[in-house]
Amino acid sequence: MGKSKEINEFGEIKSVLAYLEQVKKGIHNKSLSEQIEFKKEIKKRHDKKQIQLFIGRLEDQFEIRKTIGYLITALFAITSLVIGSTINFALNNLEKLGWSFDMAPLAILLLFLTALLGWCLLSNEEFGRLRKISSYKRLLQECLDEMPEKRYFRRRV
């Protein structure tokens, strides 16, 4: 974690996830000892209030990503409709011209496999982002739990 000069100060942070990745990238794939090192670094740099703010921002990002996850499915539903309509239109017009349709099933299968591959890639990428956000949130929550309660008492005179 010797990159402290490259890491933004608290007031300059625009994206909590990007900031946490600057502190330690890919922490969700690291060993427990590296995660403990990450937590020590976070506790050294930030107080409880700042860590709670980070957790809140990560929760917001997680909820937004979960909420808009249906857009991937909607995109492929619309794409399937358009491709199906286009193929139907093209096949009807080509049939009128007397063309042979020996390759039509293969073309439909290739379009289907291409759409399926695209859906798998996008879904996998989105799952990775949700996993990353969840991991950072968990580590920040552990930081909060490990931080001692500060109690200041005033003496009455």
mmCIF file of C-alpha atoms in Angstrom:
data_model
loop_
_atom_site.group_PDB
_atom_site.id
_atom_site.type_symbol
_atom_site.label_atom_id
_atom_site.label_comp_id
_atom_site.label_asym_id
_atom_site.label_seq_id
_atom_site.Cartn_x
_atom_site.Cartn_y
_atom_site.Cartn_z
ATOM 1 C CA MET A 1 0.000 0.000 0.000
ATOM 2 C CA GLY A 2 2.835 2.339 -0.775
ATOM 3 C CA LYS A 3 0.802 4.294 -3.318
ATOM 4 C CA SER A 4 -0.453 6.814 -0.781
ATOM 5 C CA LYS A 5 0.619 9.780 -2.922
ATOM 6 C CA GLU A 6 -1.574 8.539 -5.799
ATOM 7 C CA ILE A 7 -4.633 7.941 -3.619
ATOM 8 C CA ASN A 8 -7.199 10.722 -3.296
ATOM 9 C CA GLU A 9 -7.896 12.487 -0.050
ATOM 10 C CA PHE A 10 -11.353 12.017 1.479
ATOM 11 C CA GLY A 11 -12.817 15.277 0.151
ATOM 12 C CA GLU A 12 -11.614 14.573 -3.399
ATOM 13 C CA ILE A 13 -13.275 11.146 -3.716
ATOM 14 C CA LYS A 14 -15.788 11.019 -6.575
ATOM 15 C CA SER A 15 -16.463 7.278 -6.623
ATOM 16 C CA VAL A 16 -16.153 5.235 -3.448
ATOM 17 C CA LEU A 17 -15.596 2.012 -5.379
ATOM 18 C CA ALA A 18 -12.814 3.566 -7.480
ATOM 19 C CA TYR A 19 -11.195 4.964 -4.323
ATOM 20 C CA LEU A 20 -11.302 1.605 -2.547
ATOM 21 C CA GLU A 21 -9.766 -0.049 -5.600
ATOM 22 C CA GLN A 22 -6.952 2.494 -5.435
ATOM 23 C CA VAL A 23 -6.295 1.435 -1.867
ATOM 24 C CA LYS A 24 -6.264 -2.268 -2.811
ATOM 25 C CA LYS A 25 -7.490 -3.552 -6.149
ATOM 26 C CA GLY A 26 -9.332 -6.869 -6.448
ATOM 27 C CA ILE A 27 -9.585 -7.391 -2.708
ATOM 28 C CA HIS A 28 -12.472 -9.838 -3.199
ATOM 29 C CA ASN A 29 -9.999 -12.273 -4.795
ATOM 30 C CA LYS A 30 -7.231 -11.787 -2.210
ATOM 31 C CA SER A 31 -6.287 -13.843 0.816
ATOM 32 C CA LEU A 32 -7.574 -13.102 4.295
ATOM 33 C CA SER A 33 -4.216 -11.673 5.337
ATOM 34 C CA GLU A 34 -4.347 -9.170 2.470
ATOM 35 C CA GLN A 35 -7.917 -8.290 3.408
ATOM 36 C CA ILE A 36 -6.809 -7.681 7.004
ATOM 37 C CA GLU A 37 -4.049 -5.418 5.679
ATOM 38 C CA PHE A 38 -6.661 -3.543 3.627
ATOM 39 C CA LYS A 39 -8.853 -3.062 6.705
ATOM 40 C CA LYS A 40 -5.900 -1.736 8.720
ATOM 41 C CA GLU A 41 -5.145 0.771 5.976
ATOM 42 C CA ILE A 42 -8.765 1.938 5.844
ATOM 43 C CA LYS A 43 -8.970 2.275 9.639
ATOM 44 C CA LYS A 44 -5.720 4.250 9.631
ATOM 45 C CA ARG A 45 -6.993 6.706 7.004
ATOM 46 C CA HIS A 46 -10.637 7.171 7.983
ATOM 47 C CA ASP A 47 -12.817 7.580 11.029
ATOM 48 C CA LYS A 48 -16.112 5.800 11.710
ATOM 49 C CA LYS A 49 -18.260 8.490 10.150
ATOM 50 C CA GLN A 50 -16.323 8.397 6.879
ATOM 51 C CA ILE A 51 -16.458 4.592 6.748
ATOM 52 C CA GLN A 52 -20.214 4.694 7.354
ATOM 53 C CA LEU A 53 -20.506 7.151 4.481
ATOM 54 C CA PHE A 54 -18.549 4.733 2.255
ATOM 55 C CA ILE A 55 -20.853 1.867 3.233
ATOM 56 C CA GLY A 56 -23.928 3.936 2.430
ATOM 57 C CA ARG A 57 -22.579 4.860 -0.996
ATOM 58 C CA LEU A 58 -21.688 1.238 -1.754
ATOM 59 C CA GLU A 59 -25.174 0.112 -0.681
ATOM 60 C CA ASP A 60 -26.646 2.678 -3.068
ATOM 61 C CA GLN A 61 -24.468 1.436 -5.934
ATOM 62 C CA PHE A 62 -25.419 -2.167 -5.164
ATOM 63 C CA GLU A 63 -29.143 -1.397 -5.114
ATOM 64 C CA ILE A 64 -28.954 0.600 -8.344
ATOM 65 C CA ARG A 65 -27.059 -2.176 -10.104
ATOM 66 C CA LYS A 66 -29.555 -4.773 -8.858
ATOM 67 C CA THR A 67 -32.466 -2.590 -9.941
ATOM 68 C CA ILE A 68 -31.236 -1.998 -13.486
ATOM 69 C CA GLY A 69 -30.128 -5.597 -13.991
ATOM 70 C CA TYR A 70 -33.366 -6.303 -15.824
ATOM 71 C CA LEU A 71 -32.190 -4.001 -18.628
ATOM 72 C CA ILE A 72 -29.805 -6.695 -19.868
ATOM 73 C CA THR A 73 -32.696 -9.116 -20.207
ATOM 74 C CA ALA A 74 -34.871 -6.455 -21.830
ATOM 75 C CA LEU A 75 -32.106 -5.617 -24.297
ATOM 76 C CA PHE A 76 -31.892 -9.206 -25.447
ATOM 77 C CA ALA A 77 -35.667 -9.588 -25.595
ATOM 78 C CA ILE A 78 -35.886 -6.547 -27.876
ATOM 79 C CA THR A 79 -32.912 -7.778 -29.918
ATOM 80 C CA SER A 80 -34.554 -11.185 -30.326
ATOM 81 C CA LEU A 81 -37.772 -9.568 -31.473
ATOM 82 C CA VAL A 82 -35.960 -7.403 -34.018
ATOM 83 C CA ILE A 83 -33.812 -10.269 -35.305
ATOM 84 C CA GLY A 84 -36.826 -12.579 -35.530
ATOM 85 C CA SER A 85 -38.878 -10.006 -37.400
ATOM 86 C CA THR A 86 -35.992 -9.187 -39.729
ATOM 87 C CA ILE A 87 -35.336 -12.840 -40.518
ATOM 88 C CA ASN A 88 -39.044 -13.469 -41.105
ATOM 89 C CA PHE A 89 -39.271 -10.451 -43.423
ATOM 90 C CA ALA A 90 -36.102 -11.398 -45.284
ATOM 91 C CA LEU A 91 -37.138 -15.036 -45.703
ATOM 92 C CA ASN A 92 -40.567 -14.049 -47.035
ATOM 93 C CA ASN A 93 -39.038 -11.661 -49.563
ATOM 94 C CA LEU A 94 -36.330 -14.126 -50.623
ATOM 95 C CA GLU A 95 -38.924 -16.884 -51.039
ATOM 96 C CA LYS A 96 -40.827 -14.675 -53.487
ATOM 97 C CA LEU A 97 -37.616 -14.322 -55.506
ATOM 98 C CA GLY A 98 -37.168 -18.094 -55.622
ATOM 99 C CA TRP A 99 -34.151 -18.429 -53.327
ATOM 100 C CA SER A 100 -33.302 -21.630 -51.497
ATOM 101 C CA PHE A 101 -33.404 -21.702 -47.679
ATOM 102 C CA ASP A 102 -30.925 -24.450 -46.957
ATOM 103 C CA MET A 103 -28.750 -22.109 -44.871
ATOM 104 C CA ALA A 104 -31.582 -20.334 -43.020
ATOM 105 C CA PRO A 105 -31.561 -22.626 -39.943
ATOM 106 C CA LEU A 106 -27.793 -22.240 -39.655
ATOM 107 C CA ALA A 107 -28.043 -18.435 -39.851
ATOM 108 C CA ILE A 108 -30.771 -18.406 -37.178
ATOM 109 C CA LEU A 109 -28.700 -20.688 -34.951
ATOM 110 C CA LEU A 110 -25.605 -18.473 -35.343
ATOM 111 C CA LEU A 111 -27.608 -15.352 -34.461
ATOM 112 C CA PHE A 112 -29.039 -17.130 -31.424
ATOM 113 C CA LEU A 113 -25.609 -18.284 -30.258
ATOM 114 C CA THR A 114 -24.172 -14.784 -30.749
ATOM 115 C CA ALA A 115 -26.980 -13.258 -28.656
ATOM 116 C CA LEU A 116 -26.534 -15.950 -25.992
ATOM 117 C CA LEU A 117 -22.786 -15.321 -25.830
ATOM 118 C CA GLY A 118 -23.363 -11.560 -25.509
ATOM 119 C CA TRP A 119 -25.897 -12.115 -22.732
ATOM 120 C CA CYS A 120 -23.504 -14.439 -20.872
ATOM 121 C CA LEU A 121 -20.644 -11.934 -21.107
ATOM 122 C CA LEU A 122 -22.755 -9.002 -19.904
ATOM 123 C CA SER A 123 -24.308 -11.030 -17.087
ATOM 124 C CA ASN A 124 -20.914 -12.288 -15.941
ATOM 125 C CA GLU A 125 -19.504 -8.746 -15.953
ATOM 126 C CA GLU A 126 -22.459 -7.440 -13.948
ATOM 127 C CA PHE A 127 -22.170 -10.324 -11.464
ATOM 128 C CA GLY A 128 -18.483 -9.465 -10.997
ATOM 129 C CA ARG A 129 -19.322 -5.826 -10.249
ATOM 130 C CA LEU A 130 -21.984 -6.801 -7.717
ATOM 131 C CA ARG A 131 -19.558 -9.232 -6.078
ATOM 132 C CA LYS A 132 -16.870 -6.545 -5.886
ATOM 133 C CA ILE A 133 -19.234 -3.990 -4.338
ATOM 134 C CA SER A 134 -20.510 -6.559 -1.858
ATOM 135 C CA SER A 135 -16.966 -7.567 -0.845
ATOM 136 C CA TYR A 136 -15.822 -3.995 -0.247
ATOM 137 C CA LYS A 137 -19.006 -3.297 1.721
ATOM 138 C CA ARG A 138 -18.401 -6.364 3.909
ATOM 139 C CA LEU A 139 -14.808 -5.331 4.618
ATOM 140 C CA LEU A 140 -15.863 -1.784 5.495
ATOM 141 C CA GLN A 141 -18.516 -3.153 7.838
ATOM 142 C CA GLU A 142 -15.844 -5.300 9.489
ATOM 143 C CA CYS A 143 -13.703 -2.170 9.869
ATOM 144 C CA LEU A 144 -16.566 -0.454 11.679
ATOM 145 C CA ASP A 145 -17.119 -3.444 13.930
ATOM 146 C CA GLU A 146 -13.421 -3.577 14.849
ATOM 147 C CA MET A 147 -13.104 0.122 15.641
ATOM 148 C CA PRO A 148 -13.388 0.883 19.342
ATOM 149 C CA GLU A 149 -16.217 3.021 20.609
ATOM 150 C CA LYS A 150 -14.938 6.412 21.586
ATOM 151 C CA ARG A 151 -16.560 7.626 24.731
ATOM 152 C CA TYR A 152 -15.788 11.006 26.025
ATOM 153 C CA PHE A 153 -17.073 11.981 29.405
ATOM 154 C CA ARG A 154 -17.138 15.459 30.721
ATOM 155 C CA ARG A 155 -16.451 15.937 34.336
ATOM 156 C CA ARG A 156 -18.955 17.995 36.107
ATOM 157 C CA VAL A 157 -17.375 20.511 38.334
#
